[in-house]
Amino acid sequence: MGHTTKDKDKLLARVRRIRGQVEAVERALEAETGCAEVLQLVASIRGAVNGLTAELIEDHIRFHVVDPAREPDAGKAQGAEELIGVVRTYFRH
Amino acid sequence: MGHTTKDKDKLLARVRRIRGQVEAVERALEAETGCAEVLQLVASIRGAVNGLTAELIEDHIRFHVVDPAREPDAGKAQGAEELIGVVRTYFRH
Amino acid sequence: MGHTTKDKDKLLARVRRIRGQVEAVERALEAETGCAEVLQLVASIRGAVNGLTAELIEDHIRFHVVDPAREPDAGKAQGAEELIGVVRTYFRH
Amino acid sequence: MGHTTKDKDKLLARVRRIRGQVEAVERALEAETGCAEVLQLVASIRGAVNGLTAELIEDHIRFHVVDPAREPDAGKAQGAEELIGVVRTYFRH
């Protein structure tokens, strides 16, 4: 019941983008870029880390708890769907 | 498959405590208390709202998705247990 | 060098709105409203508490540190302006 | 009025540690490590990004707004000190 290759690739692409954002902060600090600009770059890392967290939790729910698309019990399918919605609200906003 | 009365009472007690914390901020602003002190009170509301969020999500998982204590499928029970652990990590810290 | 009455009224209006939001959660729990809906209400409290935090910090900067509109040193005025921008970015998003 | 070399080195060390943490998540995903463990690694990145944010804001206050250690106006020095305390509370907890 492991995650699919497609999911893994999507997650790896997200993590590599975050690595690129961290390297951009490193270069900005070395080039003595202004504080406000560096803080803007760091804020975008924070947003990307929240997005990765939401994606990981959502995948965990689908693969290891209840996948709303395959669950025969309608109540549980709806509960899992709502839970995924809540995770998105909290980590993407 | 509704939440138990015990859970409801626990959640209501949390919400009433938050209301009391909000009223304390109101009184502090009216009394022209110093900014730093007001900000401390507001930070404690933020912590309490995060705690309430964690509790609500945990209850939702147990009652509407998978209750680790009653789930016969060991994989799903473990998945739900891990999910509850993640929610606690993210909202209580 | 206290805050103005106008600022105080604005902050009090925000806090009273938050108290109303907390009371709405209390009523929703008593009426056994669905989890997803209650969590949505709690998410809106979280957003409002972040907004109040941003406003309090911004006022603190203007009244007790450096008010960009009155500071004669252009560097400090810009530094304070940037700081207020950062606070808004972090607490409103 | 730029930041000191010592501050820059400290910030760079923090950013490089975060890069290492991101690379650890990349390796964990490639090795198909369990979700709960990956999420734990991502939570630690989030904490480190918050710590970096606090440090950057604190440095910005000291170098571009008011340095409590050098400010002759006692009220402003205290205001800046309190502001730094608030930033630490919000980003380290």
Coordinates of C-alpha atoms in Angstrom, one line a residue:
Chain A
M1 CA 0.0 0.0 0.0
G2 CA 2.9 2.4 -0.8
H3 CA 2.6 5.8 -2.4
T4 CA 2.7 5.8 -6.2
T5 CA 5.7 6.8 -8.3
K6 CA 3.8 9.8 -9.6
D7 CA 3.2 11.0 -6.0
K8 CA 6.8 10.5 -5.1
D9 CA 8.0 12.5 -8.2
K10 CA 5.6 15.4 -7.3
L11 CA 6.9 15.5 -3.7
L12 CA 10.5 15.4 -4.9
A13 CA 9.9 18.2 -7.3
R14 CA 8.5 20.3 -4.4
V15 CA 11.5 19.5 -2.2
R16 CA 14.0 20.4 -4.9
R17 CA 12.2 23.7 -5.5
I18 CA 12.5 24.4 -1.7
R19 CA 16.3 23.6 -1.9
G20 CA 16.6 26.1 -4.8
Q21 CA 14.8 28.7 -2.6
V22 CA 17.1 28.1 0.3
E23 CA 20.2 28.4 -2.0
A24 CA 18.7 31.7 -3.2
V25 CA 18.7 33.0 0.4
E26 CA 22.3 31.8 0.8
R27 CA 23.4 33.8 -2.3
A28 CA 21.4 36.8 -1.2
L29 CA 23.1 36.9 2.2
E30 CA 26.5 36.4 0.6
A31 CA 25.8 39.3 -1.8
E32 CA 24.6 41.5 1.2
T33 CA 21.2 42.0 -0.3
G34 CA 18.8 44.2 1.8
C35 CA 17.0 42.7 4.8
A36 CA 13.5 43.2 3.4
E37 CA 14.4 41.3 0.2
V38 CA 16.0 38.4 2.2
L39 CA 12.9 38.3 4.5
Q40 CA 10.7 38.1 1.4
L41 CA 12.7 35.1 0.1
V42 CA 12.4 33.4 3.5
A43 CA 8.7 34.0 3.6
S44 CA 8.3 32.2 0.3
I45 CA 10.3 29.2 1.8
R46 CA 7.9 29.2 4.7
G47 CA 4.9 29.1 2.3
A48 CA 6.5 26.3 0.3
V49 CA 7.2 24.2 3.4
N50 CA 3.6 24.6 4.4
G51 CA 2.5 23.4 1.0
L52 CA 4.8 20.4 1.2
T53 CA 3.4 19.6 4.7
A54 CA -0.2 19.8 3.4
E55 CA 0.7 17.5 0.4
L56 CA 2.5 14.9 2.7
I57 CA -0.4 14.8 5.2
E58 CA -3.0 14.5 2.3
D59 CA -1.0 11.6 0.8
H60 CA -0.7 10.0 4.2
I61 CA -4.5 10.2 4.7
R62 CA -5.2 8.7 1.2
F63 CA -2.6 5.9 1.4
H64 CA -2.6 5.0 5.1
V65 CA -5.9 6.0 6.6
V66 CA -8.9 6.4 4.2
D67 CA -8.9 7.2 0.5
P68 CA -12.2 8.9 -0.1
A69 CA -12.1 7.7 -3.7
R70 CA -12.0 4.0 -2.7
E71 CA -13.7 3.8 0.7
P72 CA -17.0 1.8 0.5
D73 CA -18.3 3.4 3.8
A74 CA -19.9 6.7 2.7
G75 CA -19.6 8.3 6.1
K76 CA -15.9 7.5 6.4
A77 CA -15.3 8.7 2.8
Q78 CA -17.0 12.0 3.6
G79 CA -15.0 12.3 6.9
A80 CA -11.7 11.8 5.1
E81 CA -12.7 14.3 2.3
E82 CA -13.5 16.9 5.0
L83 CA -10.3 16.2 6.8
I84 CA -8.3 16.8 3.6
G85 CA -10.2 20.0 3.1
V86 CA -9.2 21.1 6.7
V87 CA -5.5 20.3 6.1
R88 CA -5.5 22.3 2.9
T89 CA -7.2 25.3 4.7
Y90 CA -4.7 25.3 7.5
F91 CA -1.4 24.7 5.6
R92 CA -2.0 26.6 2.4
H93 CA -3.4 29.8 3.9
Chain B
M1 CA -21.8 8.3 15.1
G2 CA -21.8 11.7 16.9
H3 CA -19.1 12.8 19.4
T4 CA -19.6 11.8 23.0
T5 CA -21.0 14.2 25.6
K6 CA -17.6 14.1 27.4
D7 CA -15.8 15.3 24.3
K8 CA -18.3 18.1 23.8
D9 CA -17.9 19.3 27.4
K10 CA -14.1 19.3 27.0
L11 CA -14.3 21.3 23.8
L12 CA -16.8 23.8 25.3
A13 CA -14.6 24.3 28.3
R14 CA -11.7 25.1 25.9
V15 CA -13.8 27.6 24.0
R16 CA -15.1 29.3 27.2
R17 CA -11.5 29.6 28.4
I18 CA -10.6 31.3 25.0
R19 CA -13.6 33.7 25.5
G20 CA -12.2 34.6 28.9
Q21 CA -8.8 35.3 27.3
V22 CA -10.4 37.5 24.7
E23 CA -12.2 39.4 27.4
A24 CA -8.9 39.9 29.3
V25 CA -7.5 41.5 26.1
E26 CA -10.5 43.8 25.9
R27 CA -10.1 44.9 29.5
A28 CA -6.3 45.4 29.0
L29 CA -6.9 47.7 26.0
E30 CA -9.6 49.7 27.9
A31 CA -7.2 50.1 30.8
E32 CA -4.4 51.2 28.4
T33 CA -2.1 48.4 29.5
G34 CA 1.3 48.4 27.8
C35 CA 1.7 46.9 24.3
A36 CA 4.1 44.2 25.4
E37 CA 1.7 42.9 28.0
V38 CA -1.3 43.0 25.6
L39 CA 0.7 41.2 22.9
Q40 CA 1.6 38.5 25.5
L41 CA -2.2 38.0 26.2
V42 CA -2.9 37.8 22.4
A43 CA 0.0 35.2 22.0
S44 CA -1.7 33.1 24.6
I45 CA -5.0 33.2 22.7
R46 CA -3.2 32.1 19.6
G47 CA -1.8 29.1 21.5
A48 CA -5.2 28.2 22.8
V49 CA -6.8 28.5 19.4
N50 CA -4.1 26.1 18.0
G51 CA -4.8 23.7 20.9
L52 CA -8.6 23.8 20.1
T53 CA -7.9 23.2 16.4
A54 CA -5.7 20.1 17.3
E55 CA -8.4 18.8 19.6
L56 CA -11.2 19.3 17.0
I57 CA -9.2 17.6 14.2
E58 CA -8.2 14.7 16.5
D59 CA -11.9 14.2 17.4
H60 CA -12.9 14.4 13.7
I61 CA -10.3 11.7 12.9
R62 CA -11.5 9.4 15.7
F63 CA -15.2 9.8 15.1
H64 CA -15.6 10.3 11.4
V65 CA -12.5 8.7 9.7
V66 CA -10.7 6.0 11.7
D67 CA -10.6 5.5 15.4
P68 CA -7.2 3.7 16.1
A69 CA -8.7 2.1 19.2
R70 CA -11.5 0.4 17.3
E71 CA -10.1 -0.1 13.8
P72 CA -9.7 -3.9 13.0
D73 CA -7.3 -3.2 10.1
A74 CA -3.9 -2.8 11.8
G75 CA -2.4 -0.7 9.0
K76 CA -5.2 1.8 9.0
A77 CA -5.1 2.0 12.9
Q78 CA -1.4 2.8 12.7
G79 CA -1.9 5.3 9.9
A80 CA -4.6 7.1 12.0
E81 CA -2.4 7.0 15.1
E82 CA 0.5 8.6 13.2
L83 CA -1.8 11.2 11.7
I84 CA -3.1 12.2 15.2
G85 CA 0.6 12.5 16.2
V86 CA 1.3 14.8 13.3
V87 CA -1.7 17.0 14.0
R88 CA -0.5 17.4 17.6
T89 CA 3.1 18.2 16.5
Y90 CA 1.9 20.9 14.1
F91 CA -0.8 22.6 16.2
R92 CA 0.6 22.4 19.7
H93 CA 4.2 23.5 18.9
Chain C
M1 CA 3.6 59.1 23.9
G2 CA 0.5 56.9 24.3
H3 CA -1.6 55.5 21.5
T4 CA -4.3 57.7 20.1
T5 CA -8.0 57.2 21.0
K6 CA -8.7 56.4 17.3
D7 CA -6.2 53.5 17.4
K8 CA -7.6 52.2 20.7
D9 CA -11.2 52.2 19.2
K10 CA -10.0 50.3 16.2
L11 CA -8.2 47.7 18.3
L12 CA -11.3 47.3 20.6
A13 CA -13.5 46.8 17.6
R14 CA -11.2 44.0 16.4
V15 CA -11.2 42.3 19.8
R16 CA -15.0 42.5 20.1
R17 CA -15.4 41.0 16.7
I18 CA -13.1 38.1 17.8
R19 CA -15.2 37.7 21.0
G20 CA -18.3 37.4 18.7
Q21 CA -16.5 34.7 16.6
V22 CA -15.6 32.8 19.8
E23 CA -19.2 32.9 20.9
A24 CA -20.3 31.6 17.5
V25 CA -18.0 28.5 18.0
E26 CA -19.6 28.0 21.4
R27 CA -23.1 28.1 19.9
A28 CA -22.0 25.8 17.1
L29 CA -20.6 23.2 19.5
E30 CA -23.8 23.4 21.7
A31 CA -25.9 22.9 18.6
E32 CA -23.7 19.9 17.6
T33 CA -22.9 21.5 14.3
G34 CA -20.6 19.3 12.0
C35 CA -16.9 19.3 12.6
A36 CA -15.9 20.8 9.3
E37 CA -18.1 23.8 9.9
V38 CA -16.8 24.3 13.4
L39 CA -13.2 24.0 12.2
Q40 CA -14.0 26.7 9.5
L41 CA -15.2 29.0 12.3
V42 CA -12.0 28.3 14.3
A43 CA -9.8 29.0 11.3
S44 CA -11.5 32.4 10.9
I45 CA -10.7 33.2 14.6
R46 CA -7.0 32.3 13.9
G47 CA -6.9 34.7 11.0
A48 CA -8.5 37.4 13.1
V49 CA -6.1 36.9 16.0
N50 CA -3.2 37.1 13.5
G51 CA -4.6 40.4 12.1
L52 CA -4.9 41.8 15.7
T53 CA -1.3 40.8 16.4
A54 CA -0.1 42.5 13.2
E55 CA -2.1 45.7 14.2
L56 CA -0.7 45.7 17.7
I57 CA 2.9 45.2 16.6
E58 CA 2.5 47.9 13.9
D59 CA 1.1 50.4 16.5
H60 CA 3.9 49.5 18.9
I61 CA 6.5 50.3 16.2
R62 CA 4.9 53.6 15.3
F63 CA 4.4 54.8 18.9
H64 CA 7.2 53.3 20.9
V65 CA 10.1 52.7 18.4
V66 CA 10.1 54.7 15.2
D67 CA 7.2 56.3 13.4
P68 CA 8.2 56.4 9.7
A69 CA 5.9 59.5 9.2
R70 CA 7.7 61.6 11.8
E71 CA 11.3 60.2 11.9
P72 CA 13.8 62.8 10.7
D73 CA 16.5 60.2 10.0
A74 CA 15.6 58.9 6.5
G75 CA 17.4 55.5 7.0
K76 CA 15.5 54.8 10.2
A77 CA 12.2 55.9 8.7
Q78 CA 12.8 53.4 5.8
G79 CA 13.9 50.7 8.2
A80 CA 10.7 51.1 10.2
E81 CA 8.6 51.2 7.0
E82 CA 10.2 47.9 5.9
L83 CA 9.7 46.3 9.3
I84 CA 6.0 47.2 9.2
G85 CA 5.8 45.6 5.8
V86 CA 7.4 42.4 7.1
V87 CA 5.0 42.2 10.0
R88 CA 2.0 42.5 7.7
T89 CA 3.4 39.8 5.4
Y90 CA 4.0 37.4 8.2
F91 CA 0.8 37.9 10.2
R92 CA -1.8 38.6 7.5
H93 CA -0.8 35.7 5.2
Chain D
M1 CA 25.3 50.9 8.6
G2 CA 25.5 47.3 7.3
H3 CA 25.3 44.2 9.4
T4 CA 28.5 43.0 10.9
T5 CA 30.5 40.1 9.4
K6 CA 29.8 38.1 12.6
D7 CA 26.1 38.4 12.1
K8 CA 26.4 37.4 8.4
D9 CA 28.3 34.3 9.3
K10 CA 25.8 33.3 11.9
L11 CA 22.9 33.8 9.4
L12 CA 24.8 31.8 6.7
A13 CA 25.4 29.0 9.1
R14 CA 21.6 28.8 9.9
V15 CA 20.8 28.8 6.1
R16 CA 23.3 26.1 5.4
R17 CA 21.8 24.0 8.2
I18 CA 18.4 24.4 6.6
R19 CA 19.8 23.4 3.2
G20 CA 21.1 20.2 4.9
Q21 CA 17.7 19.6 6.5
V22 CA 16.0 20.0 3.0
E23 CA 18.5 17.5 1.5
A24 CA 17.7 15.0 4.3
V25 CA 14.0 15.2 3.3
E26 CA 15.0 14.6 -0.4
R27 CA 17.0 11.5 0.6
A28 CA 14.2 10.3 2.8
L29 CA 11.6 10.5 0.0
E30 CA 14.0 8.8 -2.4
A31 CA 14.5 6.0 0.1
E32 CA 10.7 5.7 0.5
T33 CA 11.0 6.4 4.3
G34 CA 7.7 6.3 6.2
C35 CA 5.4 9.4 6.0
A36 CA 5.5 10.0 9.8
E37 CA 9.3 10.2 9.7
V38 CA 9.3 12.5 6.6
L39 CA 6.8 14.8 8.3
Q40 CA 8.9 15.0 11.4
L41 CA 11.9 16.1 9.2
V42 CA 9.7 18.7 7.5
A43 CA 8.4 20.0 10.9
S44 CA 12.0 20.6 11.9
I45 CA 12.6 22.6 8.7
R46 CA 9.6 24.7 9.6
G47 CA 11.0 25.4 13.1
A48 CA 14.4 26.3 11.6
V49 CA 12.8 28.7 9.0
N50 CA 10.9 30.4 11.9
G51 CA 14.2 30.7 13.8
L52 CA 15.9 32.3 10.8
T53 CA 13.0 34.7 10.3
A54 CA 13.2 35.8 14.0
E55 CA 17.0 36.3 13.7
L56 CA 16.7 38.3 10.4
I57 CA 13.9 40.6 11.9
E58 CA 15.9 41.1 15.1
D59 CA 19.0 42.1 13.1
H60 CA 16.9 44.4 11.0
I61 CA 15.5 46.1 14.1
R62 CA 19.0 46.5 15.6
F63 CA 20.8 47.8 12.4
H64 CA 18.1 49.7 10.6
V65 CA 15.5 50.8 13.1
V66 CA 16.7 51.2 16.8
D67 CA 19.5 49.3 18.5
P68 CA 18.5 49.2 22.2
A69 CA 22.1 49.0 23.2
R70 CA 23.0 52.3 21.5
E71 CA 19.8 54.3 21.5
P72 CA 20.1 57.4 23.7
D73 CA 16.3 57.9 24.0
A74 CA 15.4 55.5 26.9
G75 CA 11.7 55.1 25.8
K76 CA 12.7 54.1 22.2
A77 CA 15.4 51.7 23.6
Q78 CA 12.8 50.0 25.7
G79 CA 10.3 50.0 22.9
A80 CA 12.8 48.2 20.6
E81 CA 13.8 45.8 23.3
E82 CA 10.1 44.8 23.8
L83 CA 9.6 44.5 20.1
I84 CA 12.5 42.1 19.8
G85 CA 11.0 40.1 22.7
V86 CA 7.7 39.9 20.8
V87 CA 9.4 38.7 17.6
R88 CA 11.2 36.0 19.5
T89 CA 7.9 34.9 21.2
Y90 CA 6.0 34.7 17.9
F91 CA 8.7 33.0 15.7
R92 CA 10.4 30.7 18.1
H93 CA 7.3 29.2 19.7

